[in-house]
Short mmCIF file of C-alpha atoms and ligand atoms in Angstrom, two decimals:
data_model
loop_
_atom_site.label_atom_id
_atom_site.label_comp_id
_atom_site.label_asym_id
_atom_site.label_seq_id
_atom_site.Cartn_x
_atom_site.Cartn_y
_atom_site.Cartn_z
CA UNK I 1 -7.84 17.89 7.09
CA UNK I 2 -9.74 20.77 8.77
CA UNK I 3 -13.27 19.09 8.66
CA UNK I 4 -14.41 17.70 12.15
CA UNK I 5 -11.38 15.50 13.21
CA UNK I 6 -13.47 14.17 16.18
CA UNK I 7 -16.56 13.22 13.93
CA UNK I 8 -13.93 10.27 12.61
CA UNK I 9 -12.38 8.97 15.75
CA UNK I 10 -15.17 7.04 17.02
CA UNK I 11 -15.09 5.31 13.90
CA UNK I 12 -12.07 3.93 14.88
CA UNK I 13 -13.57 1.95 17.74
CA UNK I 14 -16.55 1.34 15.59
CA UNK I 15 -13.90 -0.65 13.40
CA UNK I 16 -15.48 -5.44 13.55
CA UNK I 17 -11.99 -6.51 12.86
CA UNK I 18 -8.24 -4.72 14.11
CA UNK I 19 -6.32 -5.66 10.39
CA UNK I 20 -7.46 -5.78 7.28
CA UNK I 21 -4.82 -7.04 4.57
CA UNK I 22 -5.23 -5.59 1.16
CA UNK I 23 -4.17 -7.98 -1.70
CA UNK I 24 -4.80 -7.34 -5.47
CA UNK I 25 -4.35 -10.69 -7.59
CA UNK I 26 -4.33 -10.96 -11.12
CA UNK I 27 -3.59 -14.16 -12.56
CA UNK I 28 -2.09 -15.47 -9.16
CA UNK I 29 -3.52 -19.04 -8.96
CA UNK I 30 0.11 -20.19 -8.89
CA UNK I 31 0.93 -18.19 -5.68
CA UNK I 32 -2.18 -18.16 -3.81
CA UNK I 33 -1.33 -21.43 -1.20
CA UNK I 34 2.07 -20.06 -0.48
CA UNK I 35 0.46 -16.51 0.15
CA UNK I 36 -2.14 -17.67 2.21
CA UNK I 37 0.55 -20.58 4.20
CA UNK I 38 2.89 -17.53 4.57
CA UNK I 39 0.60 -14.69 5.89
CA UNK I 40 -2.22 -16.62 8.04
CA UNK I 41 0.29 -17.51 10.85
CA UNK I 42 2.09 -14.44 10.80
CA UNK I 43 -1.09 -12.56 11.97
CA UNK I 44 -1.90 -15.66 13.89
CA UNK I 45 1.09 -15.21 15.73
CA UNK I 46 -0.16 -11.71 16.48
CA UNK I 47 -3.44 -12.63 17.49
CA UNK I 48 -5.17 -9.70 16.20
CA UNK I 49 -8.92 -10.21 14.58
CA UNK I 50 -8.17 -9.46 11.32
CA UNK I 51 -9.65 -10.18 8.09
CA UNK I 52 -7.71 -10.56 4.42
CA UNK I 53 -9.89 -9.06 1.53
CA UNK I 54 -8.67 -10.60 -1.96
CA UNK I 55 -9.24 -8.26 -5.12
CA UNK I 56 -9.85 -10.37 -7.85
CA UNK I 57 -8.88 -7.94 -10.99
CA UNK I 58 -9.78 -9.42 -13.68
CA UNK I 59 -7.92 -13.17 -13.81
CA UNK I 60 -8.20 -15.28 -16.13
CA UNK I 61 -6.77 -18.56 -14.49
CA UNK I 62 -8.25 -20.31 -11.63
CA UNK I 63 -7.80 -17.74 -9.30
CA UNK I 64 -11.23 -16.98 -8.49
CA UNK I 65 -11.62 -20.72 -7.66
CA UNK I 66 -8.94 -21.23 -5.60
CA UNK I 67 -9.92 -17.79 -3.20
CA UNK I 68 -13.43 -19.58 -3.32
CA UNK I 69 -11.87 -22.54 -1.87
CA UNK I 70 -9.65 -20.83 0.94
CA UNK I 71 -12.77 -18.86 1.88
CA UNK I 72 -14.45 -22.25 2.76
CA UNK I 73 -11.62 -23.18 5.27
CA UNK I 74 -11.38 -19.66 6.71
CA UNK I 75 -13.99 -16.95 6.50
CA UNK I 76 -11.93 -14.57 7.63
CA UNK I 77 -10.59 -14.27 4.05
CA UNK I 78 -13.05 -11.97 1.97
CA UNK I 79 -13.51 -11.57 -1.75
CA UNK I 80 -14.43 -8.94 -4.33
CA UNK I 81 -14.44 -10.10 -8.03
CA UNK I 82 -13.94 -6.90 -10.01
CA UNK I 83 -15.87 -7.23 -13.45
CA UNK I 84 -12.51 -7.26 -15.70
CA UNK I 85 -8.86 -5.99 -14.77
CA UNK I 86 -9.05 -2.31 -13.69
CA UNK I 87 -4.90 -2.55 -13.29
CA UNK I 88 -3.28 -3.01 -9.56
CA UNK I 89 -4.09 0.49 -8.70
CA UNK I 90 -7.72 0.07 -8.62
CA UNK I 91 -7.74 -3.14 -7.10
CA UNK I 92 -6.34 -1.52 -4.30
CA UNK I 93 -8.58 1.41 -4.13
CA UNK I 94 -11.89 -1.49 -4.15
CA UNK I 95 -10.07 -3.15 -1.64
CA UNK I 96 -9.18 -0.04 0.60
CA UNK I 97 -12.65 1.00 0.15
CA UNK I 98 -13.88 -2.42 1.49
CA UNK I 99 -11.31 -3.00 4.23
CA UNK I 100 -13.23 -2.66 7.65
CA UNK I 101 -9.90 -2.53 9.73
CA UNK I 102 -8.80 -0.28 12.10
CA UNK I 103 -5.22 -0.67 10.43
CA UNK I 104 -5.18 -1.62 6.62
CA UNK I 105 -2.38 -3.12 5.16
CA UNK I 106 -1.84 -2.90 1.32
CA UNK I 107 0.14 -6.45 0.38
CA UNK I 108 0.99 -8.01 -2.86
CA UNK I 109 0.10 -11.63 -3.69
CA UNK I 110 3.53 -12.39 -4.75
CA UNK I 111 5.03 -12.89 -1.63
CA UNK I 112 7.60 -9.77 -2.87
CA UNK I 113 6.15 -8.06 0.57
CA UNK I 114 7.16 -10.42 3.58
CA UNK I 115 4.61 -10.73 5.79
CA UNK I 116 7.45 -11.13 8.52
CA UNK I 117 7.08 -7.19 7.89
CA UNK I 118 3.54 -7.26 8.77
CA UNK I 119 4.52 -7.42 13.13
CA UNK I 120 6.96 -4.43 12.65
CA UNK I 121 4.21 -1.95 10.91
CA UNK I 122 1.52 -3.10 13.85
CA UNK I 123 3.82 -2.48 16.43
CA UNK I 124 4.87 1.43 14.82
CA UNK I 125 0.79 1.68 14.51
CA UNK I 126 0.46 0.89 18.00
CA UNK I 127 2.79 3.66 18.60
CA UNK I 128 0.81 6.13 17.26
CA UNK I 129 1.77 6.65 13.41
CA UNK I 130 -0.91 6.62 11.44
CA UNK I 131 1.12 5.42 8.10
CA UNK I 132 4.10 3.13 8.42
CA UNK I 133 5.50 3.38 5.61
CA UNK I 134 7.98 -0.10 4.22
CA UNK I 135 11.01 1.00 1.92
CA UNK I 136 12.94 -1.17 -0.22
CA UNK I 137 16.69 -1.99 1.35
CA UNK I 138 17.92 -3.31 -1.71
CA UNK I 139 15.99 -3.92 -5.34
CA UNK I 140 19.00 -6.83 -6.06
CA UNK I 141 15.75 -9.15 -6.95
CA UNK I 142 14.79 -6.95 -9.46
CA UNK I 143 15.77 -6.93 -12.95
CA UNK I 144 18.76 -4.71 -14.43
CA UNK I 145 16.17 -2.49 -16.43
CA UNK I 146 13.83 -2.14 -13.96
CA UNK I 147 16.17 -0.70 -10.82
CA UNK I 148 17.58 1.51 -13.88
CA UNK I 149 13.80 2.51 -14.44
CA UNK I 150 12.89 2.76 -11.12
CA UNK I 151 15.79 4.91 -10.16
CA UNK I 152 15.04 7.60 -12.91
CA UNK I 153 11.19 7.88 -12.49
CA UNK I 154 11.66 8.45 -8.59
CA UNK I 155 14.50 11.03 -9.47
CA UNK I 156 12.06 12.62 -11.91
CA UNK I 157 9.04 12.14 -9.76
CA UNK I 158 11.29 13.53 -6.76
CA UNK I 159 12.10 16.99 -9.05
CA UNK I 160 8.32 17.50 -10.72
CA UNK I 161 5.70 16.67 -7.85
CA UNK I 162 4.93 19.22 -5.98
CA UNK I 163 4.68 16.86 -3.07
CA UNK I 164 8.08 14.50 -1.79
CA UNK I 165 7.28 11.62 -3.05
CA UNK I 166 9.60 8.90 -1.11
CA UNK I 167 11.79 6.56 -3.18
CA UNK I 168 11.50 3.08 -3.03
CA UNK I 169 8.06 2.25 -1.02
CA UNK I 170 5.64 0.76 -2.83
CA UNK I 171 1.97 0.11 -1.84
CA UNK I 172 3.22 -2.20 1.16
CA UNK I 173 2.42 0.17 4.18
CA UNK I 174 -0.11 0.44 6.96
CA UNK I 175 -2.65 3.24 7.26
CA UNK I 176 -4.58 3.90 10.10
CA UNK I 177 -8.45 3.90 9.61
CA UNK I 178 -8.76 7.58 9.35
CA UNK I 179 -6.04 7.44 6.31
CA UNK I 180 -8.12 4.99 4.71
CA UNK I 181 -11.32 7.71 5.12
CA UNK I 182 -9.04 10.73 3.63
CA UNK I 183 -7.86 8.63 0.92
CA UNK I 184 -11.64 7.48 0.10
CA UNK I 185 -12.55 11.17 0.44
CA UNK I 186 -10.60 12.25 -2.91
CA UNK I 187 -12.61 12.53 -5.76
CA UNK I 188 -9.86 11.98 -8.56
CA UNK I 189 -10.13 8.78 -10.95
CA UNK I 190 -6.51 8.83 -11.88
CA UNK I 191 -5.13 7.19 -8.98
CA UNK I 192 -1.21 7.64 -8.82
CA UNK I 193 -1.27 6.07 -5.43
CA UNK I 194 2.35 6.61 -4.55
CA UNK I 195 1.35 10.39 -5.00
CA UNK I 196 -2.02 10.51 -3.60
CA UNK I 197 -0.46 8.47 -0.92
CA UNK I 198 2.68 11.70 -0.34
CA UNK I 199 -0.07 14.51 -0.59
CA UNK I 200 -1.98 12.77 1.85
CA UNK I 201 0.23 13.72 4.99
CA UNK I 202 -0.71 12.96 8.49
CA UNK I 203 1.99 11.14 11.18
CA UNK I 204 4.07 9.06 9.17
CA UNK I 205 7.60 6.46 9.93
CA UNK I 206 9.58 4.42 7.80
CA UNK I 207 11.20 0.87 8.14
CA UNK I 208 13.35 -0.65 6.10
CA UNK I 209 12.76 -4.72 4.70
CA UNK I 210 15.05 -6.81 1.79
CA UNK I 211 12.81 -7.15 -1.13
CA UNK I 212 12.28 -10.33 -2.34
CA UNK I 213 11.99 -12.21 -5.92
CA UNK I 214 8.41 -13.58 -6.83
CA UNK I 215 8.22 -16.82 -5.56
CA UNK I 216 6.12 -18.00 -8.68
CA UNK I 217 4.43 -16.75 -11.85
CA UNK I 218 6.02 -12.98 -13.22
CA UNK I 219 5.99 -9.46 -12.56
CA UNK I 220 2.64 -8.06 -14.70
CA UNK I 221 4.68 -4.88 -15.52
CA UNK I 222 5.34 -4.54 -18.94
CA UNK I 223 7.46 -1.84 -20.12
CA UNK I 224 4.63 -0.16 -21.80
CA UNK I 225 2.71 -0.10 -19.02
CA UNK I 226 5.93 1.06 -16.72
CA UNK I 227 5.93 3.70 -19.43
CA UNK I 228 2.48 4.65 -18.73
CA UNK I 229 2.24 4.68 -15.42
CA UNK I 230 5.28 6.47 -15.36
CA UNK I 231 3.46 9.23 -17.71
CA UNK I 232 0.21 8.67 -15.62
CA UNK I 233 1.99 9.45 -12.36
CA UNK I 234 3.71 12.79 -13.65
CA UNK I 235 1.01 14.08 -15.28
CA UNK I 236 -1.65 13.74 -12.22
CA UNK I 237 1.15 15.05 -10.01
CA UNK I 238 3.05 17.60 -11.51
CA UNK I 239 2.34 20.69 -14.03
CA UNK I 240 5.56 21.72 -15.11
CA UNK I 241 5.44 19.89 -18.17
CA UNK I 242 2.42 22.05 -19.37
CA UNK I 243 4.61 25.79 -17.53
CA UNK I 244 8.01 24.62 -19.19
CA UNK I 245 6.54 25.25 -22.63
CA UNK I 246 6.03 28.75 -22.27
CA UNK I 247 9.94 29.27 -21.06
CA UNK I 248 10.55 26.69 -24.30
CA UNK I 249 8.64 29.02 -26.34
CA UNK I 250 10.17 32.61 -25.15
CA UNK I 251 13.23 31.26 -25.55
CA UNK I 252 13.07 30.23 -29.19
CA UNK I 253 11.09 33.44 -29.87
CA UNK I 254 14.02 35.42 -28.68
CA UNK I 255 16.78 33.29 -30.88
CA UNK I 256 14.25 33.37 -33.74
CA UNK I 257 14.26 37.78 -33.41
CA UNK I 258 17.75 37.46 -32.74
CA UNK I 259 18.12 35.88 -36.20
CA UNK I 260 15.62 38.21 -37.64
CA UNK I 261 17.87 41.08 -36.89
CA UNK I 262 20.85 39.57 -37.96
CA UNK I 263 19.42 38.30 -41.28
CA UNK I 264 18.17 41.49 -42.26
CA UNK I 265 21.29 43.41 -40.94
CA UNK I 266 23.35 40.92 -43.39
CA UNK I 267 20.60 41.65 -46.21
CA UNK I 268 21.41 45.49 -46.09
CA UNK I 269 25.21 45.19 -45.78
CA UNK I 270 25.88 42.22 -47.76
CA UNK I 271 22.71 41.88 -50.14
CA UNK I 272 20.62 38.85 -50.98
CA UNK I 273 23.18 36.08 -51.69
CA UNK I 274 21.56 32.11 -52.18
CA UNK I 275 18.34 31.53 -51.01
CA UNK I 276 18.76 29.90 -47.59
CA UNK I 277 17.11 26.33 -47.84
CA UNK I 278 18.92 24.71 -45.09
CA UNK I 279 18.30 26.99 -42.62
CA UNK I 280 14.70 27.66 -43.47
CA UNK I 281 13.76 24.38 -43.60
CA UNK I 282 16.09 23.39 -39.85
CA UNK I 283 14.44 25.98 -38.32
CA UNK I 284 10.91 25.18 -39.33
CA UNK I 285 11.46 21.61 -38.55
CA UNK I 286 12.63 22.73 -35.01
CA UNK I 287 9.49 24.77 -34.12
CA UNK I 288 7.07 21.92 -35.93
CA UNK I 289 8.89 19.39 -33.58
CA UNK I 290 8.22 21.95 -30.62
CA UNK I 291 4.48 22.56 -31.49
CA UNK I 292 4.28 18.89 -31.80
CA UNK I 293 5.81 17.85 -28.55
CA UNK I 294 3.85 20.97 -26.47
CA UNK I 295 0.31 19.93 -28.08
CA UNK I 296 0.88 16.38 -26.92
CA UNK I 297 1.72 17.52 -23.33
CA UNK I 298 -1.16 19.22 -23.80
CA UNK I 299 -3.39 16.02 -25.16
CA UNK I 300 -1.97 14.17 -22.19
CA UNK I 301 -3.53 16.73 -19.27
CA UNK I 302 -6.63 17.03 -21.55
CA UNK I 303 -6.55 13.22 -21.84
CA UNK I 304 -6.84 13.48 -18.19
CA UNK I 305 -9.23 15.85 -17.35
CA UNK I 306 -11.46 13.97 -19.35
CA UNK I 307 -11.13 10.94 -17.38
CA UNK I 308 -11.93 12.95 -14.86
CA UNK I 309 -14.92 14.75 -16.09
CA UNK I 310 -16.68 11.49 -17.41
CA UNK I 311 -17.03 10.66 -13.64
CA UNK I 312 -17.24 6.92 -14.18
CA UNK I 313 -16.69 4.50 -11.01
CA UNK I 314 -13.52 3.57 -10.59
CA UNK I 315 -13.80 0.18 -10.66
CA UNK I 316 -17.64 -2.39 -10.79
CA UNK I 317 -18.11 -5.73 -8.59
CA UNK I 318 -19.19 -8.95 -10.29
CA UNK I 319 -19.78 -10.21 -7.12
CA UNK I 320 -18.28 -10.19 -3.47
CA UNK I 321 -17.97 -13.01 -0.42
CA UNK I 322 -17.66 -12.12 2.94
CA UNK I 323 -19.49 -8.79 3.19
CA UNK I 324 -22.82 -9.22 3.20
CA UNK I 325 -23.33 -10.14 6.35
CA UNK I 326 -21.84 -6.54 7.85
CA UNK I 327 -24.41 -4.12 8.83
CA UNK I 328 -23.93 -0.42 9.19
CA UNK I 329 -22.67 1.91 6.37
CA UNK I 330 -20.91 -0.20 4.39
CA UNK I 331 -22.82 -0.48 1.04
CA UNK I 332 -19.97 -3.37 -0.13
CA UNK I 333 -22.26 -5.42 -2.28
CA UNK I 334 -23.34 -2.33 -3.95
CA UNK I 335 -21.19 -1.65 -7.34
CA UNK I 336 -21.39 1.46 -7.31
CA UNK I 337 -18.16 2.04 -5.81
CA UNK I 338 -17.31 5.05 -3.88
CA UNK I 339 -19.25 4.91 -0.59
CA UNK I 340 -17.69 8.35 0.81
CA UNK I 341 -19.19 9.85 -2.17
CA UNK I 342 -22.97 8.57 -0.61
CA UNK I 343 -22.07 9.25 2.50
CA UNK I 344 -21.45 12.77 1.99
CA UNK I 345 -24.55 12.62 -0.09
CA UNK I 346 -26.07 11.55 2.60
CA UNK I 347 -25.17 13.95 5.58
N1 LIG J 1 -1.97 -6.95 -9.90
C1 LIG J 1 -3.32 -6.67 -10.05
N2 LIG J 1 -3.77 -6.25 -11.28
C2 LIG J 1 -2.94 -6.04 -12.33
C3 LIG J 1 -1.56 -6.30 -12.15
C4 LIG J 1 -1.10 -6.74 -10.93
O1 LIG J 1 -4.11 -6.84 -9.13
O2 LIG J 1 -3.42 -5.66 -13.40
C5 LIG J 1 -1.48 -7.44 -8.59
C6 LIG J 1 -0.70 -8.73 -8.66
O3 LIG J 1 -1.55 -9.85 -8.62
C7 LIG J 1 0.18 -8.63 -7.42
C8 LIG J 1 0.45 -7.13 -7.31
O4 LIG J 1 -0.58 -6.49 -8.05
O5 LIG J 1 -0.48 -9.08 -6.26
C9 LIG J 1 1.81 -6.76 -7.83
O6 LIG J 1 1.95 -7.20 -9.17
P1 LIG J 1 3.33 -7.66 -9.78
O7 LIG J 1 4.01 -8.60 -8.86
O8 LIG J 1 3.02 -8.17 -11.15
O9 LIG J 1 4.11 -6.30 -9.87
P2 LIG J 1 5.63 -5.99 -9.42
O10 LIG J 1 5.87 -6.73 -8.13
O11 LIG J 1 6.48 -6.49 -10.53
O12 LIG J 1 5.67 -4.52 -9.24
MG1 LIG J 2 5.62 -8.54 -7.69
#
């Protein structure tokens, strides 16, 4: 981050409230009271001005209605009503982009995050880190299939990115205000936040918290979509699946002249015996399985850049409460998404 570090650090003065919580909800109508019973005195305890913005993404139960409600007895909870569900990932991103805190803090609805944490990431802010990061202790709570799954994508992850991605810490951290700005500054539409969040950098400190089980409703995960976002977050992180194909191929092309030779050294000594059938057909079958895997680790960066090259918002806003009162830059009620994008536009 080369570009004018002073230009941003007035901003962080400039920042109405000191916290802003982060919370993505899909389909959490069950959860919402406890959430909201379990978080507000935590940071009341702190006494902080703070502010919590709820994503809606997309729910289908009475979730809307029941954030409509706590925003009556408390304004400073604030709501943004995506148009459908854009997936956790890009709830976050509208809510990041939305937060006006000088700390933002990333939490799910489920209660899985304790907000006990929350005092312990303030306090490592106030120190001067701008991302405190929160790792799993244990995954106990989780199911047998997914701390098996879990386990191998970080190893994976950990090999391919080009960037150390750390193991066990999910969204729950605090970034400082100017993290927020870097992280609204990248242009990509695949967002592998664990990974965006490791390439980002700057001056950051881990804690340690138990992980809890969801206190009601379940885990929106399916293994499909594990699956995906497991392929999502390699792909947007790593190459080496598209450079291991050309070691793949070399290989094969050496064994295949290596066979070549010995063939037609057998030929000349030994003369044409039976027709080989079996090993025609095993080897063609091994290189049409080869071509087949490589061209769809191909399709799947292609698949990719096209999502990028279409340039669509990340996410649209049915509507929003709570931010159309705030003046200055923040273009919130505008659906258009991606306000560093005007900015710059504007400079
Ligand atoms: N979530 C979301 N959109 C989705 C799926 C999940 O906003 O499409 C939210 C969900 O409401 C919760 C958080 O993301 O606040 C974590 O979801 P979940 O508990 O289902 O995931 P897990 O804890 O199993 O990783
Ligand atoms: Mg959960």
């Amino acid at each position: 981050m080369d570009s004018e570090p002073n230009d941003q650090m007035p901003r962080l003065q400039a920042s109405p409230v000191e916290i802003s919580l982060v919370v993505p909800m899909n389909n959490e109508a069950e959860v919402i009271g406890a959430f909201f019973e379990a978080v507000v005195p935590v940071l009341d305890e702190m006494a902080v001005d703070y502010e919590i913005v709820c994503i809606n993404d997309g729910s289908v139960d009475a979730t809307l209605e029941f954030l409509i409600d706590a925003r009556e007895a408390d304004n400073r909870i604030k709501i943004i009503d995506l148009s459908r569900n854009f997936g956790k990932e890009l709830a976050l991103t509208a809510g990041l982009e939305h937060a006006s805190g000088a700390a933002v803090i990333p939490i799910d609805a489920d209660l899985q995050d304790p907000p006990e944490v929350i005092p312990q990431l303030v306090a490592k802010w106030r120190e001067g880190y701008d991302m405190v990061l929160a790792q799993r202790q244990d995954r106990s709570s989780d199911t047998l299939f997914k701390r098996v799954s879990a386990r191998l994508f970080y190893r994976l992850i950990g090999r391919l990115s080009e960037v150390p991605i750390p193991q066990d810490v999910g969204d729950f951290r605090l970034l400082d205000r100017r993290v927020v700005e870097a992280l609204a500054s990248l242009p990509e539409r695949t967002r592998f936040m664990k990974g965006i969040f490791a390439w980002l950098g700057f001056k950051q400190v881990t804690i340690t918290y138990a992980r809890d089980a969801r206190t009601a409703g379940e885990s929106k995960w399916r293994v499909w979509s594990l699956w995906n976002f497991a392929i999502e977050g390699i792909t947007s992180f790593s190459s080496f699946p598209l450079r291991i194909w050309s070691y793949v191929g070399t290989a094969c092309a050496l064994g295949a002249a290596g066979y070549m030779v010995y063939v037609i050294v057998r030929t000349i000594l030994f003369g044409v015996d039976v027709p080989g059938y079996a090993s025609l057909l095993s080897v063609i079958q091994l290189f049409n399985g080869m071509i087949m895997v490589s061209l769809g680790v191909l399709g799947e960066y292609i698949a990719r850049m096209f999502v990028e090259v279409k340039r669509r918002p990340l996410y649209l806003i049915r509507d929003c409460w709570g931010f159309e009162e705030s003046e200055d830059d923040k273009v919130a009620t505008i659906p258009m998404t991606r306000r560093s994008t005007s900015r710059r536009a504007a400079r």
